[in-house]
Each structure stands twice: as C-alpha cells, then as structure tokens.
CSV table of C-alpha atoms and ligand atoms in Angstrom, one decimal:
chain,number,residue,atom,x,y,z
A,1,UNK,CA,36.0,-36.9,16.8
A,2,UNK,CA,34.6,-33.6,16.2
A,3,UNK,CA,30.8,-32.9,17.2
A,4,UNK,CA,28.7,-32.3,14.4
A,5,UNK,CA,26.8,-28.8,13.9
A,6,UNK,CA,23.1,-29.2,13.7
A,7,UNK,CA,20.8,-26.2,13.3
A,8,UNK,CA,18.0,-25.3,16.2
A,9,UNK,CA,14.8,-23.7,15.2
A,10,UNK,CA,14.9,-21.5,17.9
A,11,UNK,CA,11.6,-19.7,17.1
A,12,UNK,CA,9.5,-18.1,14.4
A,13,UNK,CA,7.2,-14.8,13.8
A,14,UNK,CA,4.9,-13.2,11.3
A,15,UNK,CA,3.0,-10.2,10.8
A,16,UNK,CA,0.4,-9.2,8.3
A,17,UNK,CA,-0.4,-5.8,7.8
A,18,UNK,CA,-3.9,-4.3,8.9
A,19,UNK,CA,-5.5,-3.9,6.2
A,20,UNK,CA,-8.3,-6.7,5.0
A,21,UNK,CA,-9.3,-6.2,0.9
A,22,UNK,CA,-11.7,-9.2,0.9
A,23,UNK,CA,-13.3,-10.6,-2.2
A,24,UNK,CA,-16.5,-8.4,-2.0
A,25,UNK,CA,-14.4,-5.5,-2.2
A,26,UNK,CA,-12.8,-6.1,-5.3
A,27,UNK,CA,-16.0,-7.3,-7.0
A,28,UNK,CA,-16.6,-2.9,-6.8
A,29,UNK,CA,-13.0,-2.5,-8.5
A,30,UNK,CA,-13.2,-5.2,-11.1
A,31,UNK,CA,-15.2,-7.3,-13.2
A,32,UNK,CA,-15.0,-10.6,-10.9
A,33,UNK,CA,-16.8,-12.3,-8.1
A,34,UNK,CA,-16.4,-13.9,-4.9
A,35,UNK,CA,-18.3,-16.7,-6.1
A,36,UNK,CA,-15.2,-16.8,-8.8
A,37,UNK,CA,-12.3,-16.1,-7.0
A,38,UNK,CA,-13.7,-18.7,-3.9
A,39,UNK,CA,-14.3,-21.4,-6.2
A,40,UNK,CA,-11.0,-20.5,-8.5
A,41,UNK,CA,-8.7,-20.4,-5.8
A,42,UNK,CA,-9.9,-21.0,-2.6
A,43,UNK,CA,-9.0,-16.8,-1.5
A,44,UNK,CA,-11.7,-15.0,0.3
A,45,UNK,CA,-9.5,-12.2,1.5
A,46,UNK,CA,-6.4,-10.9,1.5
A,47,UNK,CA,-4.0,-8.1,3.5
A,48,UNK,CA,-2.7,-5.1,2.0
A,49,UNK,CA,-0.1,-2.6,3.0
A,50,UNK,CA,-0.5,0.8,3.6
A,51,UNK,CA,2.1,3.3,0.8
A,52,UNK,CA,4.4,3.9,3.6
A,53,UNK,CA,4.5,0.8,5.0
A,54,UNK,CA,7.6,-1.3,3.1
A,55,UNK,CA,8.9,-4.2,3.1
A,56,UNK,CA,11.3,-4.4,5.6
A,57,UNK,CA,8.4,-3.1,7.8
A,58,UNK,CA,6.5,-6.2,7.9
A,59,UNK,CA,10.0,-7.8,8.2
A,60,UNK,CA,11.0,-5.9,11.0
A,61,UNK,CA,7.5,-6.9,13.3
A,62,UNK,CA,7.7,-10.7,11.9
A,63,UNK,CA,11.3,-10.5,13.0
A,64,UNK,CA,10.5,-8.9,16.4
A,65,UNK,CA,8.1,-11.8,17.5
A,66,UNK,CA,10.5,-14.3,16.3
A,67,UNK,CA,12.9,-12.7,18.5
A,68,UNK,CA,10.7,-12.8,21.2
A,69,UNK,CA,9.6,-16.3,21.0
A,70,UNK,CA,12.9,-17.8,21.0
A,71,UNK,CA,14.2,-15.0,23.7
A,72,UNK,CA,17.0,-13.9,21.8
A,73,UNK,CA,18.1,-10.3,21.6
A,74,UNK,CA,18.8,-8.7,18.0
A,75,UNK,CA,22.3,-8.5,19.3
A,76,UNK,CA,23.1,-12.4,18.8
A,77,UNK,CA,22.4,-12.1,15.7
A,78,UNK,CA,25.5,-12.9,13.2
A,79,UNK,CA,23.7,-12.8,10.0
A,80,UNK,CA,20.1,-11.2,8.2
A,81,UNK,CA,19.1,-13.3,5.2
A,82,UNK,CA,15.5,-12.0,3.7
A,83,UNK,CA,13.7,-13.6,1.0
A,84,UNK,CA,12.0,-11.2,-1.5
A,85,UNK,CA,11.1,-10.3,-4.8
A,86,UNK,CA,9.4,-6.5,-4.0
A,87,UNK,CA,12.1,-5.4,-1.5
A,88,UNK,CA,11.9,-1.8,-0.6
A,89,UNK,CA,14.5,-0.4,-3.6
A,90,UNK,CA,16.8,-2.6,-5.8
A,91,UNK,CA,19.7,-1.4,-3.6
A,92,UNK,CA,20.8,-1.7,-0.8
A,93,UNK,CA,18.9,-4.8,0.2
A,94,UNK,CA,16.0,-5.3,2.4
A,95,UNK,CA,18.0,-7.1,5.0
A,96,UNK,CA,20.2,-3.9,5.6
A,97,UNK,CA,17.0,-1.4,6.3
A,98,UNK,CA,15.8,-4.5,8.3
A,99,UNK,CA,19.1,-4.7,10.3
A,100,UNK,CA,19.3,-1.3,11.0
A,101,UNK,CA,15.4,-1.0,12.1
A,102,UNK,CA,16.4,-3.8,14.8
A,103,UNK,CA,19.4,-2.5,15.5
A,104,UNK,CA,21.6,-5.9,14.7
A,105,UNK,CA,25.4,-4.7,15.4
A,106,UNK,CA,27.6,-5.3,11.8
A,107,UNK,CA,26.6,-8.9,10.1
A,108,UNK,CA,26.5,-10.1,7.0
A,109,UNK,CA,23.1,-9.2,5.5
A,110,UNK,CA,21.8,-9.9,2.4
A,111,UNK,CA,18.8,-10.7,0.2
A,112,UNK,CA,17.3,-13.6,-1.9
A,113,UNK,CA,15.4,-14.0,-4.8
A,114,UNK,CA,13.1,-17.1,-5.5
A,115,UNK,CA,10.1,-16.2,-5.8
A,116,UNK,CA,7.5,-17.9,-3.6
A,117,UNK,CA,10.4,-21.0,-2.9
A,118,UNK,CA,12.4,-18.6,-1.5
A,119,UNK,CA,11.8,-19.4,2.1
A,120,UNK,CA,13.2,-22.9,1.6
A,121,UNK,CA,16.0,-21.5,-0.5
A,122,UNK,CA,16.1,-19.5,2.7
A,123,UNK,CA,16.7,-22.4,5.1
A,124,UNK,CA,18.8,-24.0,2.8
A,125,UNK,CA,21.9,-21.5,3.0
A,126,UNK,CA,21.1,-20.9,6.6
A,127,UNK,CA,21.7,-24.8,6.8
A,128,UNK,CA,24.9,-24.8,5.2
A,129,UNK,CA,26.4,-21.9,7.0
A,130,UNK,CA,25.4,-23.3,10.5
A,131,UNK,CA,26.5,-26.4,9.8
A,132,UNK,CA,30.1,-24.7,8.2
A,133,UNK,CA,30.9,-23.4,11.4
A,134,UNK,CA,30.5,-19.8,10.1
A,135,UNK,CA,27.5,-18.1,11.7
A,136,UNK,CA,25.9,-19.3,14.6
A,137,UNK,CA,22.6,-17.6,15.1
A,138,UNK,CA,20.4,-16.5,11.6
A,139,UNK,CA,17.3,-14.8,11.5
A,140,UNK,CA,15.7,-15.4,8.0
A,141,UNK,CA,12.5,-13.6,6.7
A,142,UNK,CA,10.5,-14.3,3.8
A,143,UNK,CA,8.7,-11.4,3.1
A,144,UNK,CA,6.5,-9.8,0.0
A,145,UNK,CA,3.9,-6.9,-0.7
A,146,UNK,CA,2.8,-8.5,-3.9
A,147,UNK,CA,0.2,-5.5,-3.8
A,148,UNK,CA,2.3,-3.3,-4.7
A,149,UNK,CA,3.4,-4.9,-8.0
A,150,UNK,CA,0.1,-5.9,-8.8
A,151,UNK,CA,-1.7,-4.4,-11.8
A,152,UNK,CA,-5.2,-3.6,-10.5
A,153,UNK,CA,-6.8,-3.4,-13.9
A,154,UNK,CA,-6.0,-7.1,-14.4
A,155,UNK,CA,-8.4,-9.4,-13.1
A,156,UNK,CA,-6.8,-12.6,-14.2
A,157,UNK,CA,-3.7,-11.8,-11.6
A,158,UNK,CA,-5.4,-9.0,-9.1
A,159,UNK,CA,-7.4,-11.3,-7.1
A,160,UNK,CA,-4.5,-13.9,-6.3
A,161,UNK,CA,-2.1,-11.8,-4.0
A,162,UNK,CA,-1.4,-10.3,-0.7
A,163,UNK,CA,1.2,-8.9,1.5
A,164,UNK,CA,2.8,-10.4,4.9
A,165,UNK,CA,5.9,-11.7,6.6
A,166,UNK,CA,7.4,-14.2,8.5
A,167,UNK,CA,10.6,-14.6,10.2
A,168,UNK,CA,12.6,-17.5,11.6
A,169,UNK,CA,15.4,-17.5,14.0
A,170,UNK,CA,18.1,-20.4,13.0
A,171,UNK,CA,20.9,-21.3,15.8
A,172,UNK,CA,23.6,-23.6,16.1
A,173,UNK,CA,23.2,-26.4,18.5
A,174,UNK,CA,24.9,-29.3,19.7
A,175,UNK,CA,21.7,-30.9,20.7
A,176,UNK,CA,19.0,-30.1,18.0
A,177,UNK,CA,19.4,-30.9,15.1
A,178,UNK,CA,15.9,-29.7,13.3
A,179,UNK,CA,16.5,-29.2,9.5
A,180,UNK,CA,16.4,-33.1,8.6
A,181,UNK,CA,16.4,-31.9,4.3
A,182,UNK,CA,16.2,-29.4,1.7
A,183,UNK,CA,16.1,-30.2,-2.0
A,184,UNK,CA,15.7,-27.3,-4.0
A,185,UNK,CA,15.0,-27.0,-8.2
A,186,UNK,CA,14.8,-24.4,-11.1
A,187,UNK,CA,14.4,-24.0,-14.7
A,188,UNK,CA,14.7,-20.9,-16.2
A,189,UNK,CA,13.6,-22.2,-19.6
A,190,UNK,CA,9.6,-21.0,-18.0
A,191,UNK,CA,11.0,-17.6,-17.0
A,192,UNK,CA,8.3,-15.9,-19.4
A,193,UNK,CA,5.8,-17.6,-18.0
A,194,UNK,CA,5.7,-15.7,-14.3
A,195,UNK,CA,7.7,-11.7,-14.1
A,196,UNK,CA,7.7,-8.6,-13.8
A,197,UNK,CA,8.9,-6.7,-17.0
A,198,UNK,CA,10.1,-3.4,-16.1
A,199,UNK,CA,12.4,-2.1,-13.4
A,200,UNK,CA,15.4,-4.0,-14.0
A,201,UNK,CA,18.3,-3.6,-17.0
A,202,UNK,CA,16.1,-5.3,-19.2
A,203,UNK,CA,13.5,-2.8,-19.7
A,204,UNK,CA,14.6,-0.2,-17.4
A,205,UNK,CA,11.7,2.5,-15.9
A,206,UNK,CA,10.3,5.0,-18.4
A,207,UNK,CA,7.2,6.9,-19.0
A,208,UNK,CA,6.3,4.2,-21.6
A,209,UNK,CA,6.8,1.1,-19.1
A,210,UNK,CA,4.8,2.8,-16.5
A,211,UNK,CA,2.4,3.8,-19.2
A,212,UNK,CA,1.9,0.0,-20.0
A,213,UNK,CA,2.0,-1.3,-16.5
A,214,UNK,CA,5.2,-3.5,-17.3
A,215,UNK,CA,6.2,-3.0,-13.4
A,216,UNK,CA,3.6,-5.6,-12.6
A,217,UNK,CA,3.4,-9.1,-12.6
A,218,UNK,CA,2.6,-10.9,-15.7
A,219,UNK,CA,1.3,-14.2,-15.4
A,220,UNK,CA,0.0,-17.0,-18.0
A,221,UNK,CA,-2.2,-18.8,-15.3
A,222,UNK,CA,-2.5,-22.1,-16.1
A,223,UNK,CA,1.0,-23.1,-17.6
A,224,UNK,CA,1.8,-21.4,-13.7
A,225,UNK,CA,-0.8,-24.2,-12.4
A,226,UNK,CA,0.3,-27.2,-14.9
A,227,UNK,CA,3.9,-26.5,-13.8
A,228,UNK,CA,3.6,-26.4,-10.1
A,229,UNK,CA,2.0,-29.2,-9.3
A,230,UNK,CA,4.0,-32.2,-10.8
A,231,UNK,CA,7.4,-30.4,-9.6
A,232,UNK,CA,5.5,-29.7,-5.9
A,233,UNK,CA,5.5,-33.2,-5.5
A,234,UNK,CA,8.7,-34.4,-6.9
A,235,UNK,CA,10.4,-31.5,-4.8
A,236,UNK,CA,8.4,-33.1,-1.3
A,237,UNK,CA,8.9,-36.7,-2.7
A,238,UNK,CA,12.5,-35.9,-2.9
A,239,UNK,CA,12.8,-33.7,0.5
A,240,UNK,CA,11.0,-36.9,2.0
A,241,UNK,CA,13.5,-39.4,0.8
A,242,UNK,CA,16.6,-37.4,1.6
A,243,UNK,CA,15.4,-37.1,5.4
A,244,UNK,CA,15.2,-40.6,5.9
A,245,UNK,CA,11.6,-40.0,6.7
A,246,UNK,CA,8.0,-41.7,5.6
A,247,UNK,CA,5.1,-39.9,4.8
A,248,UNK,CA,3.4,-40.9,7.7
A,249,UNK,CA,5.8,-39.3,10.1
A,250,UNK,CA,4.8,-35.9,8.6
A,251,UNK,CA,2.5,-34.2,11.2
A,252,UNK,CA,1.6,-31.7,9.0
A,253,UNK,CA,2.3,-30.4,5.3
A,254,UNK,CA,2.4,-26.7,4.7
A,255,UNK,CA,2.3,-26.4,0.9
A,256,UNK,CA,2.9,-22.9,-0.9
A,257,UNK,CA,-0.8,-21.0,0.0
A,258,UNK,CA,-1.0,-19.7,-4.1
A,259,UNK,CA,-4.8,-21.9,-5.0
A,260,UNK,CA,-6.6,-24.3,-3.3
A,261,UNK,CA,-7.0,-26.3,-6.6
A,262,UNK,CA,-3.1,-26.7,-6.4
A,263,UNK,CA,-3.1,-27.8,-2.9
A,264,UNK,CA,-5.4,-30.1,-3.4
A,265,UNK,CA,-4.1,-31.7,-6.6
A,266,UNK,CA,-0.8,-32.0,-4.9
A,267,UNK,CA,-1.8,-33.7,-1.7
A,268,UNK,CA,-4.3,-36.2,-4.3
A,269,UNK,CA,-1.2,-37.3,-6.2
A,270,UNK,CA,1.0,-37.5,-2.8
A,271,UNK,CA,-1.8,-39.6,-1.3
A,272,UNK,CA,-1.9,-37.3,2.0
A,273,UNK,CA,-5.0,-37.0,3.6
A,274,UNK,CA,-6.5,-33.2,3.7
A,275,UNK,CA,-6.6,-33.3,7.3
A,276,UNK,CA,-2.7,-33.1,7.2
A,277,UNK,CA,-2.4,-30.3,5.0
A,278,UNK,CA,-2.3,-26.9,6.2
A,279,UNK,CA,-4.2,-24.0,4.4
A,280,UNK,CA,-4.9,-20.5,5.2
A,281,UNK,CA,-5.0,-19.0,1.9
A,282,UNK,CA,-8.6,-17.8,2.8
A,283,UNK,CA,-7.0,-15.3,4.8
A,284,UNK,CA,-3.9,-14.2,2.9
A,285,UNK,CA,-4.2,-14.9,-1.1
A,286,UNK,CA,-0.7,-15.5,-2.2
A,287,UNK,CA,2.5,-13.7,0.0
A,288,UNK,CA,5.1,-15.5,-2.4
A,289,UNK,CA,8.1,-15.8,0.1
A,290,UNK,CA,6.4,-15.3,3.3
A,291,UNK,CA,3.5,-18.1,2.5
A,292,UNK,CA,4.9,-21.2,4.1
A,293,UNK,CA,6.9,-19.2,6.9
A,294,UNK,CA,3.4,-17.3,7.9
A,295,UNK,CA,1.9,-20.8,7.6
A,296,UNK,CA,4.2,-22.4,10.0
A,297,UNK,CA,4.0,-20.0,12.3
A,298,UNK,CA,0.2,-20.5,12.8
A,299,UNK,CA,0.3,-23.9,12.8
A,300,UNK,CA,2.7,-23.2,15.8
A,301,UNK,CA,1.2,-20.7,17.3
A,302,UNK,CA,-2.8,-22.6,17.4
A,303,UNK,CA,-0.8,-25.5,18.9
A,304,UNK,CA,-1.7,-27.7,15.4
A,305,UNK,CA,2.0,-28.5,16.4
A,306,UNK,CA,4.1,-30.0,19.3
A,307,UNK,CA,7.8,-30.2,19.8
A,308,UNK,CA,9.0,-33.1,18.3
A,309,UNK,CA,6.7,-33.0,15.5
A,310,UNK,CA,8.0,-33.3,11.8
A,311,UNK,CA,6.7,-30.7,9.2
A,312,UNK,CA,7.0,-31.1,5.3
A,313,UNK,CA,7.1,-27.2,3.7
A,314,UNK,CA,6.9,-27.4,-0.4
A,315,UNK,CA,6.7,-24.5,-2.8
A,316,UNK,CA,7.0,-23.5,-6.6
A,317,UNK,CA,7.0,-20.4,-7.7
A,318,UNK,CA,8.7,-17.8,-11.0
A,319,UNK,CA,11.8,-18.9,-12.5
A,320,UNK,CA,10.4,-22.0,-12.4
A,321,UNK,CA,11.7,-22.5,-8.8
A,322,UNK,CA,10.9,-25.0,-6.3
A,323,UNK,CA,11.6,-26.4,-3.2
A,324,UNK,CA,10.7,-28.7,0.1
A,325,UNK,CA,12.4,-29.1,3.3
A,326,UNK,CA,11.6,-31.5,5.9
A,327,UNK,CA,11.4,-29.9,9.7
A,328,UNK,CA,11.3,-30.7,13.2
A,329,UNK,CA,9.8,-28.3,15.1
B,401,COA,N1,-13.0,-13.1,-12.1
B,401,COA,C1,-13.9,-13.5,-13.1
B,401,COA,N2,-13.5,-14.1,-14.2
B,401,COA,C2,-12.2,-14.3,-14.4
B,401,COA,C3,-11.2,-13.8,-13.5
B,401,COA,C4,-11.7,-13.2,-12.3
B,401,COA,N3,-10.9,-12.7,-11.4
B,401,COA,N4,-10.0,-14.1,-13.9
B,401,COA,C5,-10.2,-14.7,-15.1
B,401,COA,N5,-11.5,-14.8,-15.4
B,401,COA,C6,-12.1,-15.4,-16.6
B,401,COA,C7,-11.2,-15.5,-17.7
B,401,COA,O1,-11.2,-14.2,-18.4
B,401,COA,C8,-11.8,-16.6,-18.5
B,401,COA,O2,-12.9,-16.1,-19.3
B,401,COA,P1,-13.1,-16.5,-20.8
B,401,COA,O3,-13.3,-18.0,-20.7
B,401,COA,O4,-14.3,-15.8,-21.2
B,401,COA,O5,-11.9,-16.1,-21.5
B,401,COA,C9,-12.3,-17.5,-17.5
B,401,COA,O6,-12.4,-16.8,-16.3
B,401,COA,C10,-11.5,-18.8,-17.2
B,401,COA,O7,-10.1,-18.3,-17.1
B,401,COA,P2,-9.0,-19.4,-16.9
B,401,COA,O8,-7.7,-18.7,-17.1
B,401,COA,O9,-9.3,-20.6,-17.8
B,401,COA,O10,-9.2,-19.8,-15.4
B,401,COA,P3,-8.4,-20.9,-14.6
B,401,COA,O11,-9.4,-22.0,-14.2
B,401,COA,O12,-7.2,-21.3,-15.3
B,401,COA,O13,-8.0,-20.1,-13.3
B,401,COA,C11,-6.2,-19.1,-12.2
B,401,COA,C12,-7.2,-19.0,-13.4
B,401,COA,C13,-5.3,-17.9,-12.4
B,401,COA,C14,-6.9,-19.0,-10.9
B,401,COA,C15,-5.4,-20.4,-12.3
B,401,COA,O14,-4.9,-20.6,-13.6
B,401,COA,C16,-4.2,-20.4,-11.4
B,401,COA,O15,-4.4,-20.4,-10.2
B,401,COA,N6,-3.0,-20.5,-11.9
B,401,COA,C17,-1.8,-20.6,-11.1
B,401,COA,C18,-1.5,-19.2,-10.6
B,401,COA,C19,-0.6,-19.2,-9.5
B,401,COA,O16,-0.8,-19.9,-8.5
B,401,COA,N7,0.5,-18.4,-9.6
B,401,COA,C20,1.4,-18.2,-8.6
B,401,COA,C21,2.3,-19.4,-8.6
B,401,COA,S1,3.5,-19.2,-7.4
C-alpha cells in the first residue's frame, strides 16, 4: 500500500517592523488613554511600518528566518501562499513581489484573503496540497500593515492594530506528520459588520472616498466582540475533536492576539487555564493574519515549546471567518 503524505513543520519566522507607537503616544494624537486602551483591550503598544516599507517587506524578513530555521534554501521552494488583506497593490499579489525579493525560481504563488483567520485558512490549503502529492515544500506567510488602512481620526478602531509578519515553511514528509486538523468557518451575512469600503469595484477610489476616509476599516466593535467569541470556541472545540486529541494534551493555545477581554472570555467558556494560553498582544495590538503565526513563533523561539508538543491556534476575524488547527510542533 501506498505511504501516506503527512506535512512537516519544518520551521517558522516573523518580523515586526522597528517602529514602537505605544499607548502614551497616541493619547497626544487622539482623545484616549492608556488607562483605556490597557483595560479595553489588553494593548500597551503596537509596531508600525515605515511608508516605504510594504508588505511583502515584512514578508520577505519573516520568510528569510523561517528559511533559516528550517535550513532550506528559497530554491526548494514549490509554492508561495501569503495571507493578507493590505497587500502591497490589488494586483499582482503579494506572494509574487515576495517571490521575486527571495529569489524563489517559477512556483505557483498566490494570495489569500481571511481576514485575521487567514493563517489557518493558510495551513489548511498547504495541507491539502502536501498531502495531494502536488507541492512538496510551502512557505506560507501571514502578513498585515493594518496601519496603513487605519483611519487615525477614529479612536474607537485606531488604538487596536499593528503591523508584522510571520512565515512558516510546510514540507512533505514520510515521517512527520504535524498538522493533526483544521476546521475552518464563515458567514458572510456579518460582512458589514468589519471592511474596508473603498478601493475595490464596489466603491472604487475617488476624491470623495478618500475625502471620507472609506479606505479604512470600519468596525462596529462589540457585534465584532459578541461574534468572536462563541464561534472561537466552537471553531477550537471542533479542531479538537477532529484531531483525535483532549484538551489536556494541548501544551499551549495561541488564540487570535485582537483583545484580551476576548481571550479571556474564550479560554473561561473552554475551561483552559490562563497559564496555557498564549498572549502577546501587549506588544503587537492586532496583525490580523500574522497574529497567531508571530505568536507561535515566540512561543518557539522562548522555548514555551518542545518538539513533540501539541499547539491549538484559533481565530475569527471580517467576513465573519474563523478557524482552529491543531499542531505538533
Ligand atoms: N479611548 C477612549 N474612549 C474610547 C475609545 C478610546 N480609544 N474608543 C471608544 N471609546 C469610548 C466610546 O466612545 C464610548 O463612549 P460613550 O459611552 O461616551 O459613547 C465608550 O468608550 C465605550 O465604548 P464601547 O464601544 O462600549 O467600548 P467596548 O467596551 O465595546 O470596547 C472595543 C470597544 C473596540 C475595544 C471592543 O468592542 C472590541 O474589542 N471589540 C472587538 C474588536 C476586535 O477585536 N476587532 C477585530 C476582530 S478580528
């Protein structure tokens, strides 16, 4: 009988760009607080990229130290999958500026859009195209400037997002097998709850969008937070089941980083301890895709993690998506 395909985590990387905007800083821009943003959302700071510094920048360093920490050369590569939803233009994709940056000979590359689930979309189609026998070696990046989309005059989204990247190298293997599930979700009945206006053939760009900042997020805050946490824990309850897996083999949970309050409503209803749940949204605000990536990554790379260990990623995010895989890392 034929052997069957399992998919190697062969390494990750992330990158965050240089410069901090922390909480203080904003309270000179806007009419907010630390004292309200801590206690709101958990944030203290976040990173921002500089004007000429896109997208598939912060792709191309995550992507670089993932390279190097699974000691793969771009050449291996077979196909570029980024998750975004700010890539550098609406055509071509970020993965074809990030392939040529590295250099990756002719692959298949191509973006995704899911908001801040689209990591685990992410690993989800590099699973299946592993496992088909199709591509053998798949670097995936989630990766956002939500900066750059934010509206700066609105303090009720402003003070929730920040840019970064993180990149993960996915091989075939005969001996690993370390994606044990995905189960992914959407409804696009909530799509007015979370978007971006302008831009797209909807409303495309004119003097009057810009003039009314509809090329920046819109966001009605706490349908967002009555949404996300019910389907976070369906979408880890399911993930869970489908791996054959308890909760108490889960080493560590690395829930979407977009408000404390969510993270700890979500591991409340799961019945996980906080010591097992992963946060660094202090640091980082909200990166959409590149929160749980990033996240991994440091739990990694401050040895929170050991190979072997089993790792539960959840997110939510606009559309309404969601999503939750269950690792081994
Ligand atoms: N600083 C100070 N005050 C602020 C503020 C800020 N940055 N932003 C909003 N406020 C004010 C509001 O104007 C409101 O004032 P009012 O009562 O005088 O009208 C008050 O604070 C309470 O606002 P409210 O919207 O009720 O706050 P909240 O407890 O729902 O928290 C969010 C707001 C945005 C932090 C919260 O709804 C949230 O996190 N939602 C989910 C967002 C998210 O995660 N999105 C991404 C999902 S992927």
């Amino acid at each position: 009988m034929k052997k069957k395909i399992g998919v190697k985590i062969s390494g990750t990387g992330s990158y965050f760009p240089k410069k901090v905007l922390t909480n203080v800083d904003l309270e000179k821009i806007i009419d907010t607080s630390d004292e309200w943003i801590s206690t709101r959302t958990g944030i203290k700071e976040r990173r921002v990229s500089e004007i000429n510094e896109p997208t598939s920048e912060l792709a191309f360093k995550a992507s670089v130290e993932a390279l190097k920490f699974a000691n793969i050369s771009p050449k291996q590569i077979d196909m570029i999958l980024v998750a975004t939803i700010t890539p550098d233009m609406l055509f071509p994709s970020t993965a074809c500026f990030l392939q040529a940056k590295l250099n990756i000979p002719p692959a298949p590359a191509f973006d995704l859009s899911a908001s801040c689930s689209g990591f685990i979309y992410g690993i989800s189609i590099a699973k299946a195209f592993i496992e088909s026998g199709l591509y053998k070696k798949i670097l995936l990046v989630g990766v956002d400037e939500l900066t750059k989309i934010t509206d700066w005059t609105d303090r009720n989204t402003c003070v929730l997002f920040g840019d970064g990247a993180g990149a993960m190298i996915l091989s075939a293997s005969y001996e690993d097998d370390n994606v044990l599930s995905v189960f992914l979700g959407a409804d696009g009945s909530y799509s007015n709850l979370l978007f971006l206006p302008a831009g797209g053939t909807f409303s495309p760009a004119t003097i009057d969008t810009v003039n009314k900042r509809l090329h920046t997020i819109k966001m009605h805050g706490k349908e967002v937070f009555r949404a996300a946490v019910p389907k976070m824990v369906f979408a880890a309850e399911k993930a869970l089941e489908f791996s054959g897996k308890k909760l108490e083999d889960v080493k560590l949970f690395i829930p979407h980083q977009a408000n404390m309050r969510i993270i700890k409503a979500v591991a409340k209803k799961m019945g996980i301890s906080m010591d097992k749940v992963f946060v660094n949204i202090h640091k980082t605000g909200n990166v959409s895709s590149a929160t749980t990536i990033t996240a991994l990554d440091e739990a990694i790379k401050t040895n929170k993690l050991k190979n072997g260990d089993i790792v539960e990623l959840v997110a939510f995010g606009g559309g309404f998506t969601w999503g939750a895989a269950v690792i081994r890392i």
